[in-house]
Structures are given as C-alpha cells and as structure tokens.
Short mmCIF file of C-alpha atoms in Angstrom, two decimals:
data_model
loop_
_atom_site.label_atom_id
_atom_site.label_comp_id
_atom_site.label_asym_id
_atom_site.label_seq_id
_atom_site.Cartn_x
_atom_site.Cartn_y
_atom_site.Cartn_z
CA UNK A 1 -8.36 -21.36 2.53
CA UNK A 2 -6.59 -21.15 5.79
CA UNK A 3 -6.38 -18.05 6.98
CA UNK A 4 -8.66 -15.92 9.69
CA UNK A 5 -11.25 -14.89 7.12
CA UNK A 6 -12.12 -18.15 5.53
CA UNK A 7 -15.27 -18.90 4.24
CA UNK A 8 -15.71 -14.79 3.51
CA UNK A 9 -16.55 -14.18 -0.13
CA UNK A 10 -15.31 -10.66 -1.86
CA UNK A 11 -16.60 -9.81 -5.17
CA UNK A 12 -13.80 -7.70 -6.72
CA UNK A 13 -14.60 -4.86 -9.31
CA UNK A 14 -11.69 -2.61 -8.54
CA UNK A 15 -8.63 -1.85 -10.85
CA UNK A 16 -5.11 -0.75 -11.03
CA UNK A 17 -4.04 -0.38 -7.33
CA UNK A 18 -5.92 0.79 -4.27
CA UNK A 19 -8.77 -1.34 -4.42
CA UNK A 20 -6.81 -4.89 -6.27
CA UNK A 21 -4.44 -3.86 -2.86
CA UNK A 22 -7.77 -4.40 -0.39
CA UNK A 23 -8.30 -7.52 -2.25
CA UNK A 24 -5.61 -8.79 -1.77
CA UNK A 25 -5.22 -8.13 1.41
CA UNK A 26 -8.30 -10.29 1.87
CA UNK A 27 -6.96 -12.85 -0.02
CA UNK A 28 -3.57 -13.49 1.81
CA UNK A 29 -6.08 -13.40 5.38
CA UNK A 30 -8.29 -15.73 3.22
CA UNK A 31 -11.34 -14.80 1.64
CA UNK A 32 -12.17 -15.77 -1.19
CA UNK A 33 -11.56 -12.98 -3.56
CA UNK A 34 -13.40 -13.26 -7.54
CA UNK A 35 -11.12 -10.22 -9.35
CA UNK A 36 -14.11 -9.27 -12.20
CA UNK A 37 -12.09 -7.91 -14.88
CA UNK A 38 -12.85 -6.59 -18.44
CA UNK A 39 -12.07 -9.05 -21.32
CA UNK A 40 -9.03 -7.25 -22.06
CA UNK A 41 -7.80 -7.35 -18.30
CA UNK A 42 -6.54 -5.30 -15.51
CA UNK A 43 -5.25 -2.00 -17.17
CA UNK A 44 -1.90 -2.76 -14.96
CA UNK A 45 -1.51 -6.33 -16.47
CA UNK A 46 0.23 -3.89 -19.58
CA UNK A 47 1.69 -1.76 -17.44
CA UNK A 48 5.21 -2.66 -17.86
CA UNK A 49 8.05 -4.06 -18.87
CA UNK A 50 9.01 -5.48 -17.10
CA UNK A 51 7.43 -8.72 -17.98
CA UNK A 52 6.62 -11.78 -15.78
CA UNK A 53 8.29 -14.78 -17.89
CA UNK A 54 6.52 -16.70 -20.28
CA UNK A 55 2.85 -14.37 -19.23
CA UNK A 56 2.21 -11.31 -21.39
CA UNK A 57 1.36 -9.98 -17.89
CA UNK A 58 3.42 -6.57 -16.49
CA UNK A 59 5.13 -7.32 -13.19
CA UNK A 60 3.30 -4.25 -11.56
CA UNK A 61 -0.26 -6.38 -12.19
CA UNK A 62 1.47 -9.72 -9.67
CA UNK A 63 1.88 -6.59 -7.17
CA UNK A 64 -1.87 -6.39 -5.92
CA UNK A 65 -4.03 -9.60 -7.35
CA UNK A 66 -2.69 -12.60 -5.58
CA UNK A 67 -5.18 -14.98 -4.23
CA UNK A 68 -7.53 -14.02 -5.98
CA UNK A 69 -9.74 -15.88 -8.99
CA UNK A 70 -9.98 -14.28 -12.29
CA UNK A 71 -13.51 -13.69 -14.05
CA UNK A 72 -13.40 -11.86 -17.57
CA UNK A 73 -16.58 -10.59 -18.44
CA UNK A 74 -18.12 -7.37 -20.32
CA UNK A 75 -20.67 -6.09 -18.10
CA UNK A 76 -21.93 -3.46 -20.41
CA UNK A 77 -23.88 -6.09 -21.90
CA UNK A 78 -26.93 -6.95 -19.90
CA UNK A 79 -25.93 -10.96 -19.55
CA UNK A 80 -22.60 -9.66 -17.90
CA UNK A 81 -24.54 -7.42 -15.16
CA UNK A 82 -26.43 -10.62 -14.68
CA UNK A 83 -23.51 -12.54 -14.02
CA UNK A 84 -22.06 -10.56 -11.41
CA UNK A 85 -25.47 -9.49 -9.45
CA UNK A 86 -25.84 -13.66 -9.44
CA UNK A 87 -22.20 -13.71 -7.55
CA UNK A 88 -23.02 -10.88 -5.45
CA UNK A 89 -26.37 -11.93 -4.58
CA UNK A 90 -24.51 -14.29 -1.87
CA UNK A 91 -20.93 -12.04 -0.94
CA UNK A 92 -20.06 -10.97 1.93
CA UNK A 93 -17.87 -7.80 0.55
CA UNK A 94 -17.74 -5.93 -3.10
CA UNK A 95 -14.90 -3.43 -3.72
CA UNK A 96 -15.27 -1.07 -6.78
CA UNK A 97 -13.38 2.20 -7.42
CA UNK A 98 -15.25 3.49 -10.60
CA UNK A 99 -16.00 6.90 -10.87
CA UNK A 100 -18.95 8.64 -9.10
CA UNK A 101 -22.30 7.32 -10.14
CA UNK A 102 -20.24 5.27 -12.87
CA UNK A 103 -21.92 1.68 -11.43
CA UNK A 104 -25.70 3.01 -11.67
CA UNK A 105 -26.36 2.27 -15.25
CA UNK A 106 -25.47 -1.53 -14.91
CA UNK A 107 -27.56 -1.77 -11.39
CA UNK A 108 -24.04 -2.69 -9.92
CA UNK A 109 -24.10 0.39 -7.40
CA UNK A 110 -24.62 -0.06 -4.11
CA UNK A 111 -28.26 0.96 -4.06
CA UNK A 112 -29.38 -1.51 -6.20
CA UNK A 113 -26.85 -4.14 -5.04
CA UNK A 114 -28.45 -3.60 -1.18
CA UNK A 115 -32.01 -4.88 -2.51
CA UNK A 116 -30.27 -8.10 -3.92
CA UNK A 117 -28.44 -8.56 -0.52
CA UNK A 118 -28.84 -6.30 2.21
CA UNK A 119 -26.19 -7.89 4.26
CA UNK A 120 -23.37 -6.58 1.51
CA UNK A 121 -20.50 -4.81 3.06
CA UNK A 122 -19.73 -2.14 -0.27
CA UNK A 123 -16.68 -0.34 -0.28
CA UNK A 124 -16.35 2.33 -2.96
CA UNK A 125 -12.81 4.12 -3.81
CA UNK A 126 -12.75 7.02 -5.35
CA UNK A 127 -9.85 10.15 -5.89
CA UNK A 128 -12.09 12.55 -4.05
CA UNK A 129 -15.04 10.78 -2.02
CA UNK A 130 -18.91 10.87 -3.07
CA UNK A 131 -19.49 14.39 -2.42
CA UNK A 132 -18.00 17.93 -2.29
CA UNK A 133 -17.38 19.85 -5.62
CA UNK A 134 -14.34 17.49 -6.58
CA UNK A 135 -16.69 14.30 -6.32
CA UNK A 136 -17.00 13.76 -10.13
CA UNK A 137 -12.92 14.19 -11.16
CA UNK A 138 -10.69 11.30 -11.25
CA UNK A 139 -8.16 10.83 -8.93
CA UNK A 140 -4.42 9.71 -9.66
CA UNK A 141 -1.90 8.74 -7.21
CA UNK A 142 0.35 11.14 -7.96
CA UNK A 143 -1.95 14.18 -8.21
CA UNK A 144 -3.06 13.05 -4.89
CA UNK A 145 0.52 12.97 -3.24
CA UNK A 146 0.51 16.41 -4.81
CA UNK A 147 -2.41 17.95 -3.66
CA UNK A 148 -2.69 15.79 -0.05
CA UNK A 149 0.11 17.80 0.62
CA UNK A 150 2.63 14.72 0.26
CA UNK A 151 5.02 16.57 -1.78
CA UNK A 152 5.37 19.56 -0.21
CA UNK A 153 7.03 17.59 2.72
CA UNK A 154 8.75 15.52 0.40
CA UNK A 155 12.55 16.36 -1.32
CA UNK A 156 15.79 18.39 0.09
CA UNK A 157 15.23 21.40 1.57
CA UNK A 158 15.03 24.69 -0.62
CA UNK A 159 18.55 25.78 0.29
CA UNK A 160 20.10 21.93 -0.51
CA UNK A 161 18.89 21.79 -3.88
CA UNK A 162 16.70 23.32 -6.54
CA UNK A 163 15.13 19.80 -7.26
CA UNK A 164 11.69 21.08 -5.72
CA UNK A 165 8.94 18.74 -4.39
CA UNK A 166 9.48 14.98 -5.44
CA UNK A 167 6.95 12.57 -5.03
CA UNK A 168 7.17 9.17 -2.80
CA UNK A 169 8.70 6.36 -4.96
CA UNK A 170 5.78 3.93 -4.96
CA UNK A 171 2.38 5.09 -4.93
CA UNK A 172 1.47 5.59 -1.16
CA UNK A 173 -1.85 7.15 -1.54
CA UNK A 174 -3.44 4.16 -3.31
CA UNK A 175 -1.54 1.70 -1.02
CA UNK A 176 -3.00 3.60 1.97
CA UNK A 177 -6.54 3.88 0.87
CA UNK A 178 -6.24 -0.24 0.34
CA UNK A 179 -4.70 -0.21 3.94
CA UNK A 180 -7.85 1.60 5.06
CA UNK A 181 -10.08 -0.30 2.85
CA UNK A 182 -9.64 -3.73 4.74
CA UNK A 183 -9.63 -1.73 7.80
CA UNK A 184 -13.11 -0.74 6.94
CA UNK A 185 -13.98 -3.78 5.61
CA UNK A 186 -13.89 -5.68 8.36
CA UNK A 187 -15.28 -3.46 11.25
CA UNK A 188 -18.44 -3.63 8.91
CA UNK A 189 -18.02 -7.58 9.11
CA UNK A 190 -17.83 -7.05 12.86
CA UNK A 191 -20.28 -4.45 13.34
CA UNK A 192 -22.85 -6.92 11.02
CA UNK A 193 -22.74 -9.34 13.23
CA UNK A 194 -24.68 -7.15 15.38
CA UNK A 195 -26.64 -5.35 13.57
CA UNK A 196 -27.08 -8.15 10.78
CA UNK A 197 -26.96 -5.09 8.37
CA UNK A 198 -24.43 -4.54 6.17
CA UNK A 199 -23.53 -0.91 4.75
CA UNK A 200 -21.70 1.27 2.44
CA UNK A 201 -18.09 2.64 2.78
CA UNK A 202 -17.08 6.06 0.99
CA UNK A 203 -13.36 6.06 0.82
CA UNK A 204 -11.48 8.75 -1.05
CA UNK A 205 -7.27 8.95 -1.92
CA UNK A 206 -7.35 12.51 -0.63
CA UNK A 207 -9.25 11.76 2.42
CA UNK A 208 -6.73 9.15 3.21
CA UNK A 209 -3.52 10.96 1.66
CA UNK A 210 -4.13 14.19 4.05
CA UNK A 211 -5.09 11.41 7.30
CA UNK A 212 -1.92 10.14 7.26
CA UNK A 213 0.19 13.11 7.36
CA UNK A 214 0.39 12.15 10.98
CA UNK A 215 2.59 14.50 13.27
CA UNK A 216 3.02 16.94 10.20
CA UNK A 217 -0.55 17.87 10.11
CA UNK A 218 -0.69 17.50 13.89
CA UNK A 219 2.63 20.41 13.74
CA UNK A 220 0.35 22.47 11.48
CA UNK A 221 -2.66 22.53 13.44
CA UNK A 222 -1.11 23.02 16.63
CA UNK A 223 1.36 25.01 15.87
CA UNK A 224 0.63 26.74 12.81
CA UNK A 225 3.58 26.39 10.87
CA UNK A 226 3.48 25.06 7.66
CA UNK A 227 6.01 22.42 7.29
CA UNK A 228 8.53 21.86 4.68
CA UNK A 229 10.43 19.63 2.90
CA UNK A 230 13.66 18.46 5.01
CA UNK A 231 15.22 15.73 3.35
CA UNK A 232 15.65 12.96 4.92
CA UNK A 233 15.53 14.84 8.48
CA UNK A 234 12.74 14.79 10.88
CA UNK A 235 11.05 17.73 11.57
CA UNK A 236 10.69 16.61 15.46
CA UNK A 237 13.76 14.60 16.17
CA UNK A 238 17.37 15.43 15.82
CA UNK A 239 19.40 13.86 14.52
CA UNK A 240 17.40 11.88 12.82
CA UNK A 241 18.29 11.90 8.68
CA UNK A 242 20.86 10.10 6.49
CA UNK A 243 24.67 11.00 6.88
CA UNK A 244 27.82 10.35 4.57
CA UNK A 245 30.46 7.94 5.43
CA UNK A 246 33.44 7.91 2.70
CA UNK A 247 31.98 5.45 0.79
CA UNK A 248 28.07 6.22 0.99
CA UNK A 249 25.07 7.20 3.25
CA UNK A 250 23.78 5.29 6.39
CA UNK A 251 20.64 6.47 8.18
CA UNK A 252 20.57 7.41 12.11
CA UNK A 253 17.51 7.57 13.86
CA UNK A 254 18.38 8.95 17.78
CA UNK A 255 15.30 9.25 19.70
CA UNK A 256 15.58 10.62 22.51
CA UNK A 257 18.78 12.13 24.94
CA UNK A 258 19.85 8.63 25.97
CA UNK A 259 20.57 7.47 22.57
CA UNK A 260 22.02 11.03 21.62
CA UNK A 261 24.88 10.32 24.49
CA UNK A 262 25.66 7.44 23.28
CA UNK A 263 26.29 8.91 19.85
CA UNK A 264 28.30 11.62 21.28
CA UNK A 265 30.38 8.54 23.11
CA UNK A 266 31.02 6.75 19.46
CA UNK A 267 31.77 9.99 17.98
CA UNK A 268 34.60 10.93 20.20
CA UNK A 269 32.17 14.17 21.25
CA UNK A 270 30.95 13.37 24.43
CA UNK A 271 30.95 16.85 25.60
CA UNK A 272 27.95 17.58 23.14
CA UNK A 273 25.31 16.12 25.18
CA UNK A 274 26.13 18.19 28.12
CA UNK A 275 26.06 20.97 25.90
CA UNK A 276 22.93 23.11 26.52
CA UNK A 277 22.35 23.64 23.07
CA UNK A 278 22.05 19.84 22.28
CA UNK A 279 21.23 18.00 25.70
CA UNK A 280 17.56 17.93 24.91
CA UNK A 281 15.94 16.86 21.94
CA UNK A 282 14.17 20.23 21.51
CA UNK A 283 17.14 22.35 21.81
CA UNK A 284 18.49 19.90 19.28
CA UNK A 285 16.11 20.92 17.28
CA UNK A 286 16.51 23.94 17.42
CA UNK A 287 20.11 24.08 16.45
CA UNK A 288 20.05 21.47 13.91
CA UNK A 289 21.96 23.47 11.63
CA UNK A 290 25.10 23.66 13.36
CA UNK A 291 24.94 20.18 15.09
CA UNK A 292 24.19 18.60 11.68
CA UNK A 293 27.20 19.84 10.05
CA UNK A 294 29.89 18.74 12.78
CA UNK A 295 28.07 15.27 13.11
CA UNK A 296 28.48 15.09 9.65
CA UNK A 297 32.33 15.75 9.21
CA UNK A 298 33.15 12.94 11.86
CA UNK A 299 30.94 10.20 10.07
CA UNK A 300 32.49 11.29 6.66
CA UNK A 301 35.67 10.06 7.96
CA UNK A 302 35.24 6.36 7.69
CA UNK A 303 33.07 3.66 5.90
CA UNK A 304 29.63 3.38 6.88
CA UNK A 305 30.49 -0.62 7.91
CA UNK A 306 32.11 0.81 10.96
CA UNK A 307 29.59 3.15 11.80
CA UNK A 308 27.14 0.46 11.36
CA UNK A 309 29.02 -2.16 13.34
CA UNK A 310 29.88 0.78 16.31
CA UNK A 311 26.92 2.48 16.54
CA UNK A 312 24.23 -0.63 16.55
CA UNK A 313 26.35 -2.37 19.26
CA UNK A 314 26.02 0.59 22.19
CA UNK A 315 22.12 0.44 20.95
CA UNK A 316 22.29 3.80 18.70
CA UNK A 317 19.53 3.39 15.95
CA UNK A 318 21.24 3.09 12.56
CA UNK A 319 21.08 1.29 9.17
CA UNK A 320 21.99 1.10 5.72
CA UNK A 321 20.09 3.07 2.74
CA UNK A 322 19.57 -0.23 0.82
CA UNK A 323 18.66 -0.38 -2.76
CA UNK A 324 16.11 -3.27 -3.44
CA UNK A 325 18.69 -6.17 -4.79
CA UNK A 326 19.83 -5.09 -0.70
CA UNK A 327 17.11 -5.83 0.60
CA UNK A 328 15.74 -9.19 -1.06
CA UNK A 329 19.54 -9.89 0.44
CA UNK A 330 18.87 -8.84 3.94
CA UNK A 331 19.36 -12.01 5.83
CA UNK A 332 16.50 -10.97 8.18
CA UNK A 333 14.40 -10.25 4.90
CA UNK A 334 15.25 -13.54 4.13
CA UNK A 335 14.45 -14.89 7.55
CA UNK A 336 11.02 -13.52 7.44
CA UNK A 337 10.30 -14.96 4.37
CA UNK A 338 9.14 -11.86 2.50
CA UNK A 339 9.51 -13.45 -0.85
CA UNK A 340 6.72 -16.04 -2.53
CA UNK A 341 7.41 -17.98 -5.55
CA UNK A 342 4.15 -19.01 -6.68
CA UNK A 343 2.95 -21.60 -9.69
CA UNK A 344 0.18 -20.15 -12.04
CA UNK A 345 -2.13 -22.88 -13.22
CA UNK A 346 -0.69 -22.47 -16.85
CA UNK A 347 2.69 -23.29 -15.21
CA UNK A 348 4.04 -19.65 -15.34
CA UNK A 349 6.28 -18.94 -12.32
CA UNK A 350 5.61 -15.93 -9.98
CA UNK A 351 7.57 -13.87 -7.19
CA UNK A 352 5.89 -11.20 -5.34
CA UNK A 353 6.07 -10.21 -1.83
CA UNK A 354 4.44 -11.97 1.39
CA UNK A 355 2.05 -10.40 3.21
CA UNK A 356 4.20 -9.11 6.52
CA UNK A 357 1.84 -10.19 9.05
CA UNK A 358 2.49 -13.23 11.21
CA UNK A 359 -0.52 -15.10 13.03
CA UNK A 360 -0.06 -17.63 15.70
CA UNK A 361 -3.24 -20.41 14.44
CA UNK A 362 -4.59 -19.00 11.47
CA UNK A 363 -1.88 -19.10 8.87
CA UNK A 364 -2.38 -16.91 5.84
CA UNK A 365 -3.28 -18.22 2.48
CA UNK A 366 -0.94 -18.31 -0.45
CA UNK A 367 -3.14 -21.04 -2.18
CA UNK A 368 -2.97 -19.21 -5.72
CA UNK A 369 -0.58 -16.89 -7.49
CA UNK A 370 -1.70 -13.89 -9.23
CA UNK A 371 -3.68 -15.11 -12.23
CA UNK A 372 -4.14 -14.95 -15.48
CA UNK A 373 -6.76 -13.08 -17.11
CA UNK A 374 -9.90 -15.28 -17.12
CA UNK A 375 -7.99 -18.03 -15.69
CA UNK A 376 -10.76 -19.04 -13.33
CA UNK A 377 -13.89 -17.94 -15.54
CA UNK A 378 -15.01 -21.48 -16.86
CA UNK A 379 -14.51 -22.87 -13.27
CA UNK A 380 -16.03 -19.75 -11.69
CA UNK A 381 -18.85 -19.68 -14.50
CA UNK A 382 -19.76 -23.55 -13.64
CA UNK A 383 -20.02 -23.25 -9.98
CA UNK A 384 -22.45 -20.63 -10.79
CA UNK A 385 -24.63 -23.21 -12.16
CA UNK A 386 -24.13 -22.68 -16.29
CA UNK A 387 -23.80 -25.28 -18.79
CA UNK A 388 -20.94 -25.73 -21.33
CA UNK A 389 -23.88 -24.91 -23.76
CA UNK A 390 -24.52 -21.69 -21.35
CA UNK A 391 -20.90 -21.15 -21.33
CA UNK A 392 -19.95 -21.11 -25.22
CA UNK A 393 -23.18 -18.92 -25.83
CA UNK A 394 -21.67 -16.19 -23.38
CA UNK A 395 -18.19 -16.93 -24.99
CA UNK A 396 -19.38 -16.31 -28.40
CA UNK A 397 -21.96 -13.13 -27.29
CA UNK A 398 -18.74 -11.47 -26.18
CA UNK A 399 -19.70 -11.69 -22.40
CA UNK A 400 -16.73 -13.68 -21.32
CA UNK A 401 -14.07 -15.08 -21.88
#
C-alpha cells in the first residue's frame, strides 16, 4: 500500500453503496480495507446487467469495492462472530450500515466491539440516524432524495412541463453520506491521536441529504421562500442553465457582471449589460424570464461548436451536456486518467473509475481490483492464524467460504 493511510486497517461490514463508497475511499488513500460479506455476496454484485465479462458480478458492485479484500462468512453462526471480533480486535476503523440495534445480537455493535478494542473508530450508516421516531425504518436512496427535499428542487419548472419532481441520476444521498463517512473517519484518526480514544460515528442519509442542500436551504432559512424546481437554472445566478443551439444544448454558467458583458459582446447584444434591468446579477435575476427567452433565440441560431469555440475564448463559462461515451472521450478526462483497468486474481478484467484526487508524495493505491466474492478468505483466514484443517471445518460448517 502506497498511499497516505497505509498501514490503517478497516474492517468493512457495510453493503450496497454508502458505506462500500467510504471503503473505498479508504482503499484508493490506502488502508487496508477486509469487505466482510455474506456467503452469497454483496446484494449489488446481482444488481445488474450489465455484467462484468467472464464474473457473474453486476457492474454496479466494481462501482464501490475496489481495494478492498473479500471475506465470505455467515456471522449468524457463533464461529462467524468469532471471526470477525478476532479481525477487529486489532482495526483501526469498522463501517457497518445495518439497521438500528441490528449488530447487538452477534456482539458486533459498537458497545461490545469498544471492550475488545477501545481505540476502534465505528462508523454506523443508517437512513435516519440512531434516534428520533424514524430511527428504526430503513432508508433508500431514493426515498431519501425524496424526503431530504432533493426532488423538490430537482426537474423543469411547473410551467415547462408536467414531468413533476425527478430524482438525481445516480444515487447522491448514499454517495454523500460515504463522502462524509471518510470525512469522519479520519478526524477520529486525528483526534485519537490525542486522546488515544477512539469513538462512535452516527451518520444518517437524511442528515446528510438535507446538509448538502447548500445555498437552497441557506435561501430558505434566510429568506423564507421555499425553493423550486428550475431546471437546469440557478436559483441565484443568471444566466446560468442549459440553452439550445440548432443542433443541441450547451450549458452557460456567467457568474458575475464581467462575464455577463462579455456574453452580451459574443451575442451581438452589448447594449444588455448596460441595461438596468440586467447590469447586475440580481436584477438579472429578477427578470430572468424575459432575458432568458431573447438569449435563447440568438444561441438557437447556430451549432453549439461555435458557441463553444466563441464563448470559451473571451473567458465566458460554457460547455457541452455530454452523455457518458462523451465523457470517457474528453481528452482532459483522458488526461487525468479517470479510467482504471484492473486484473482480478482469477484473471477477470475490470474498468471503473479513479479516485479524482491527486497527491504530490503519497500516491494512491490501485493495488487490487474489485474482487470476487471470497476471493481473499483462505488468504485472509490464514493470516488470522487457522489451519487448512481449521479452514475446511469452517468451510464445511457453512461459516465461510
């Protein structure tokens, strides 16, 4: 392991996305990461098609686990619990996202994991947190984006369609919570080298989902509006949304007056900025509905390549609504290097995307591709200490596999 957390050991009990996401996270910044899994697997590994060639593995599972080592076991059984308390008893880190309480009857929650090590750093993900009155109901990502408010920002605007609140095409709320997770996770690392302590995180989806409404909570609060769904507009900037060319749409993003001249320059218009209804971003604002429309009916006139090309040159913000085979064709996403093609042990080839952070001396580690269920268990088992004798009795028990 290369990367800035080497040497840190995360015992991984969490499925599906939010917490596999923290892990592997981790991973990619080098921990060690042991994904404990049930001897049928990740629920996600048959989440598909599509399927990852020659793997009976969905593609969505490759999404969240690499780096990380692969440990089937059935810890309903009382061997299993044993198992995993032995590879806790000297982690640094254990992510989980069962339900409320749903650890406690296998002495895997954090109370009882805290007497085995007290130095454990426990991060638990839930839908709704440890308390409240929502505590005990599972939480879904999409539900979440629902009731976080998400969706209600989310989709044209009531009087541009009748398609009503959509939800965000990938599931945001888990991928935040991970994003939060290692957060978390490692100012507990710091703050145990201090205290020598280590402690338990509560972590909920909604928590998270309603945090990161940003400046649309911030609007709400402040000024007590509640906001709706715009399209691809910004609520606080203007104009700031997708706009049709002849032959498609191509986003502009003009933040702030100096940009907006500019535009007004490109556009043949440059009497608009001097207009006192759209000199100032505010009063932009506040006439978006009839500055919108005549922006509009200039860029519809020719292909968004031009506007592209004579927009980006004066230094007005502007791009292209790519669609993914786009973007894994963006020469700068190529540049960047934002797409690993990684060699299971069984030979089974796998491309996911890299990690997007860059560090200067500690390089991060792509040492192992997502693996296969169990891959690592013998390996994992014998490092533990266990015979092949120890090993084949848990194999035929139903413990592992």
């Amino acid at each position: 392991m290369s990367g800035p957390l080497a040497g840190l050991k995360v015992v991984d009990l969490s499925r599906i996305l939010a917490g596999p996401w923290a892990g592997q996270v981790l991973a990619d910044f080098g921990a060690e990461v042991i994904k404990i899994e049930s001897l049928q697997g990740d629920d996600t590994r048959k989440w598909g098609p599509p399927w990852i060639d020659g793997s009976d593995d969905a593609a969505y599972f490759s999404c969240a686990n690499r780096g990380k080592r692969s440990l089937c076991i059935d810890f309903r059984t009382e061997a299993g619990q044993k198992l995993i308390r032995q590879l806790i008893g000297d982690a640094d880190v254990v992510i989980e996202n069962y339900k409320v309480g749903g650890l406690k009857k296998y002495n895997l929650d954090y109370q009882s994991v805290k007497i085995l090590n007290p130095e454990i750093v426990y991060c638990s993900i839930t839908g709704f947190g440890q308390t409240g009155p929502k505590a005990k109901q599972a939480g879904y990502d999409a539900m979440i984006q629902a009731s976080g408010g998400l969706m209600s920002i989310t989709g044209p605007r009531d009087d541009e369609s009748d398609a009503g609140p959509q939800k965000v095409g990938v599931a945001v709320a888990d991928l935040m919570t991970g994003m939060y997770a290692v957060a978390a996770i490692q100012a507990a690392l710091i703050e145990r080298e201090k205290s020598g302590e280590g402690q338990y995180i509560d972590l909920a989806l909604l928590d998270t989902q309603v945090a990161w409404l940003a400046n649309q909570s911030a609007n709400y609060l402040v000024g007590g509006v509640v906001p709706q769904r715009e399209g691809t507009a910004h609520p606080n900037i203007c104009p700031y949304q997708a706009f049709p060319a002849t032959d498609g749409y191509f986003m502009l993003a003009v933040g702030n007056d100096k940009q907006f001249a500019l535009l007004c320059q490109q556009l043949g218009q440059s009497q608009w900025s001097s207009d006192e209804r759209f000199s100032t971003n505010p009063s932009r604002v506040k006439h978006r509905l009839q500055l919108v429309p005549m922006i509009a009916e200039i860029t519809s006139t020719k292909p968004m390549a031009e506007w592209l090309q004579e927009l980006s040159v004066v230094g007005v913000p502007v791009g292209p609504i790519n669609t993914l085979d786009q973007v894994f064709e963006d020469e700068q996403i190529k540049h960047r290097e934002m797409v690993l093609a990684q060699e299971r042990s069984d030979g089974v080839l796998i491309k996911t995307v890299a990690n997007p952070v860059k560090f200067s001396r500690t390089p991060l580690s792509y040492d192992r591709a997502p693996p296969a269920a169990g891959e690592d268990s013998e390996t994992l088992l014998k490092e533990m200490g266990l015979s092949d004798a120890e090993i084949a009795k848990l194999r035929s028990a139903g413990v592992v596999n």
